[in-house]
């Protein structure tokens, strides 16, 4: 959960760089509610607005909606859903919010597995997660592509 909180601090300018590294602005701890789904190793997060975001765990293919209230210093973990079928790993490495397109882009690692040193096609995906314009929540519509042919 430290990664999520640190990412959210960065996203809300609650941290600043000084000569000794990152320091927290005064304001007290953040409160997290809800349950982190899937693996507990968060690898990516981005906010499409000041209060709505998406996060992903490194293993598996789950993404999860988040709500942020910077004034109250709260993070609420919401609905989670898989981008791939059961037992497939996208090895998600990044999320980018695209407000003008009303979606998020989520990318798998496009790398071979470290343990078996084998090509795993499930890692070669870029997903476009579309949002419901009224709620800014994922609509369930997911498009997929790959960068594999460029690599």
mmCIF file of C-alpha atoms in Angstrom:
data_model
loop_
_atom_site.group_PDB
_atom_site.id
_atom_site.type_symbol
_atom_site.label_atom_id
_atom_site.label_comp_id
_atom_site.label_asym_id
_atom_site.label_seq_id
_atom_site.Cartn_x
_atom_site.Cartn_y
_atom_site.Cartn_z
ATOM 1 C CA UNK A 1 0.000 0.000 0.000
ATOM 2 C CA UNK A 2 2.996 2.335 0.426
ATOM 3 C CA UNK A 3 3.356 2.579 -3.352
ATOM 4 C CA UNK A 4 -0.259 3.670 -3.736
ATOM 5 C CA UNK A 5 0.020 6.333 -1.078
ATOM 6 C CA UNK A 6 3.334 7.641 -2.412
ATOM 7 C CA UNK A 7 1.912 7.786 -5.946
ATOM 8 C CA UNK A 8 -1.143 9.625 -4.697
ATOM 9 C CA UNK A 9 1.007 12.088 -2.783
ATOM 10 C CA UNK A 10 2.852 12.815 -5.995
ATOM 11 C CA UNK A 11 -0.384 13.090 -7.951
ATOM 12 C CA UNK A 12 -1.826 15.592 -5.474
ATOM 13 C CA UNK A 13 1.393 17.532 -4.884
ATOM 14 C CA UNK A 14 1.489 16.461 -1.274
ATOM 15 C CA UNK A 15 5.197 15.741 -1.510
ATOM 16 C CA UNK A 16 8.056 18.016 -2.414
ATOM 17 C CA UNK A 17 11.680 17.375 -3.280
ATOM 18 C CA UNK A 18 14.312 18.920 -1.046
ATOM 19 C CA UNK A 19 18.059 18.353 -0.686
ATOM 20 C CA UNK A 20 17.513 15.149 1.308
ATOM 21 C CA UNK A 21 14.875 13.611 -0.979
ATOM 22 C CA UNK A 22 11.082 13.394 -0.827
ATOM 23 C CA UNK A 23 9.416 14.916 2.203
ATOM 24 C CA UNK A 24 5.782 14.873 3.272
ATOM 25 C CA UNK A 25 3.863 18.083 3.695
ATOM 26 C CA UNK A 26 2.127 18.428 7.060
ATOM 27 C CA UNK A 27 -1.425 17.160 7.247
ATOM 28 C CA UNK A 28 -1.382 13.793 8.928
ATOM 29 C CA UNK A 29 -1.756 10.264 7.612
ATOM 30 C CA UNK A 30 -3.987 9.153 4.770
ATOM 31 C CA UNK A 31 -6.870 6.803 5.475
ATOM 32 C CA UNK A 32 -7.486 3.916 3.084
ATOM 33 C CA UNK A 33 -10.843 2.184 2.884
ATOM 34 C CA UNK A 34 -11.946 -0.757 0.808
ATOM 35 C CA UNK A 35 -9.988 -3.825 -0.122
ATOM 36 C CA UNK A 36 -7.039 -4.080 -2.467
ATOM 37 C CA UNK A 37 -7.979 -6.850 -4.913
ATOM 38 C CA UNK A 38 -5.638 -9.400 -6.431
ATOM 39 C CA UNK A 39 -1.956 -9.387 -5.607
ATOM 40 C CA UNK A 40 -0.885 -6.845 -3.014
ATOM 41 C CA UNK A 41 2.023 -5.574 -5.127
ATOM 42 C CA UNK A 42 0.723 -2.345 -6.699
ATOM 43 C CA UNK A 43 2.692 -1.389 -9.783
ATOM 44 C CA UNK A 44 0.798 1.482 -11.409
ATOM 45 C CA UNK A 45 -1.689 4.240 -10.654
ATOM 46 C CA UNK A 46 -2.934 7.361 -12.386
ATOM 47 C CA UNK A 47 -5.701 9.870 -11.797
ATOM 48 C CA UNK A 48 -7.976 11.075 -14.588
ATOM 49 C CA UNK A 49 -9.287 13.860 -12.365
ATOM 50 C CA UNK A 50 -8.458 15.229 -8.943
ATOM 51 C CA UNK A 51 -10.631 12.538 -7.347
ATOM 52 C CA UNK A 52 -10.886 9.555 -9.709
ATOM 53 C CA UNK A 53 -8.195 7.070 -10.623
ATOM 54 C CA UNK A 54 -7.198 3.563 -11.590
ATOM 55 C CA UNK A 55 -4.548 1.289 -10.080
ATOM 56 C CA UNK A 56 -3.134 -2.092 -10.993
ATOM 57 C CA UNK A 57 -1.207 -4.851 -9.299
ATOM 58 C CA UNK A 58 1.990 -6.101 -10.863
ATOM 59 C CA UNK A 59 0.950 -9.730 -11.186
ATOM 60 C CA UNK A 60 -2.268 -10.962 -12.742
ATOM 61 C CA UNK A 61 -4.385 -8.650 -14.859
ATOM 62 C CA UNK A 62 -6.598 -6.789 -12.377
ATOM 63 C CA UNK A 63 -7.207 -3.058 -12.416
ATOM 64 C CA UNK A 64 -9.152 -1.305 -9.679
ATOM 65 C CA UNK A 65 -10.992 2.009 -9.468
ATOM 66 C CA UNK A 66 -9.927 4.454 -6.750
ATOM 67 C CA UNK A 67 -11.511 7.618 -5.342
ATOM 68 C CA UNK A 68 -9.354 10.255 -3.739
ATOM 69 C CA UNK A 69 -10.363 13.074 -1.404
ATOM 70 C CA UNK A 70 -7.242 15.167 -0.878
ATOM 71 C CA UNK A 71 -8.958 17.521 1.586
ATOM 72 C CA UNK A 72 -9.995 14.623 3.840
ATOM 73 C CA UNK A 73 -6.840 12.643 2.979
ATOM 74 C CA UNK A 74 -8.806 9.523 2.094
ATOM 75 C CA UNK A 75 -8.347 6.905 -0.599
ATOM 76 C CA UNK A 76 -11.260 4.584 -1.312
ATOM 77 C CA UNK A 77 -10.583 1.397 -3.254
ATOM 78 C CA UNK A 78 -13.489 0.490 -5.524
ATOM 79 C CA UNK A 79 -14.506 -2.075 -8.096
ATOM 80 C CA UNK A 80 -11.852 -4.332 -9.620
ATOM 81 C CA UNK A 81 -11.993 -6.279 -12.856
ATOM 82 C CA UNK A 82 -9.614 -8.404 -14.920
ATOM 83 C CA UNK A 83 -8.309 -7.242 -18.275
ATOM 84 C CA UNK A 84 -7.513 -10.844 -19.269
ATOM 85 C CA UNK A 85 -8.964 -14.252 -18.498
ATOM 86 C CA UNK A 86 -8.339 -16.185 -15.305
ATOM 87 C CA UNK A 87 -4.759 -17.216 -14.531
ATOM 88 C CA UNK A 88 -3.317 -14.998 -17.271
ATOM 89 C CA UNK A 89 -0.724 -12.446 -16.276
ATOM 90 C CA UNK A 90 -0.439 -9.109 -18.055
ATOM 91 C CA UNK A 91 2.451 -8.067 -15.781
ATOM 92 C CA UNK A 92 1.037 -4.532 -15.741
ATOM 93 C CA UNK A 93 3.775 -1.940 -15.658
ATOM 94 C CA UNK A 94 1.996 1.344 -16.334
ATOM 95 C CA UNK A 95 -1.257 3.270 -16.435
ATOM 96 C CA UNK A 96 -1.781 6.578 -18.209
ATOM 97 C CA UNK A 97 -4.957 8.607 -17.882
ATOM 98 C CA UNK A 98 -6.189 10.222 -21.111
ATOM 99 C CA UNK A 99 -8.853 12.744 -20.029
ATOM 100 C CA UNK A 100 -9.405 14.111 -23.548
ATOM 101 C CA UNK A 101 -10.202 10.582 -24.759
ATOM 102 C CA UNK A 102 -12.121 9.676 -21.579
ATOM 103 C CA UNK A 103 -10.090 6.525 -20.961
ATOM 104 C CA UNK A 104 -7.004 4.996 -19.397
ATOM 105 C CA UNK A 105 -4.228 3.172 -21.207
ATOM 106 C CA UNK A 106 -2.753 0.205 -19.325
ATOM 107 C CA UNK A 107 0.341 -1.608 -20.547
ATOM 108 C CA UNK A 108 1.731 -5.043 -19.887
ATOM 109 C CA UNK A 109 5.478 -5.504 -19.627
ATOM 110 C CA UNK A 110 6.025 -6.880 -23.149
ATOM 111 C CA UNK A 111 8.856 -8.924 -21.612
ATOM 112 C CA UNK A 112 9.699 -12.599 -21.206
ATOM 113 C CA UNK A 113 9.072 -14.206 -17.832
ATOM 114 C CA UNK A 114 11.989 -13.950 -15.408
ATOM 115 C CA UNK A 115 11.550 -17.331 -13.765
ATOM 116 C CA UNK A 116 11.121 -19.498 -16.869
ATOM 117 C CA UNK A 117 12.709 -17.129 -19.408
ATOM 118 C CA UNK A 118 9.810 -17.879 -21.751
ATOM 119 C CA UNK A 119 7.708 -15.712 -24.008
ATOM 120 C CA UNK A 120 4.267 -15.199 -22.466
ATOM 121 C CA UNK A 121 1.869 -13.634 -25.006
ATOM 122 C CA UNK A 122 -0.409 -12.404 -22.209
ATOM 123 C CA UNK A 123 2.255 -9.810 -21.296
ATOM 124 C CA UNK A 124 2.182 -8.274 -24.783
ATOM 125 C CA UNK A 125 -0.900 -6.089 -24.407
ATOM 126 C CA UNK A 126 -1.874 -2.463 -24.246
ATOM 127 C CA UNK A 127 -5.419 -1.975 -23.001
ATOM 128 C CA UNK A 128 -7.684 1.012 -23.495
ATOM 129 C CA UNK A 129 -10.152 1.119 -20.614
ATOM 130 C CA UNK A 130 -13.080 3.353 -21.557
ATOM 131 C CA UNK A 131 -14.954 5.393 -18.970
ATOM 132 C CA UNK A 132 -18.620 6.199 -18.506
ATOM 133 C CA UNK A 133 -18.703 9.969 -19.173
ATOM 134 C CA UNK A 134 -21.316 10.608 -16.475
ATOM 135 C CA UNK A 135 -19.556 8.767 -13.632
ATOM 136 C CA UNK A 136 -15.919 8.634 -14.806
ATOM 137 C CA UNK A 137 -16.016 4.973 -13.779
ATOM 138 C CA UNK A 138 -14.858 2.256 -16.180
ATOM 139 C CA UNK A 139 -17.683 1.287 -18.509
ATOM 140 C CA UNK A 140 -16.518 -2.289 -18.991
ATOM 141 C CA UNK A 141 -15.425 -1.611 -22.568
ATOM 142 C CA UNK A 142 -11.785 -2.605 -23.012
ATOM 143 C CA UNK A 143 -9.871 -2.548 -26.298
ATOM 144 C CA UNK A 144 -6.526 -4.269 -26.659
ATOM 145 C CA UNK A 145 -3.487 -3.983 -28.886
ATOM 146 C CA UNK A 146 0.219 -4.755 -28.655
ATOM 147 C CA UNK A 147 3.629 -3.202 -29.207
ATOM 148 C CA UNK A 148 5.139 -6.628 -29.873
ATOM 149 C CA UNK A 149 5.570 -6.058 -33.604
ATOM 150 C CA UNK A 150 7.581 -2.899 -32.870
ATOM 151 C CA UNK A 151 9.837 -4.596 -30.360
#
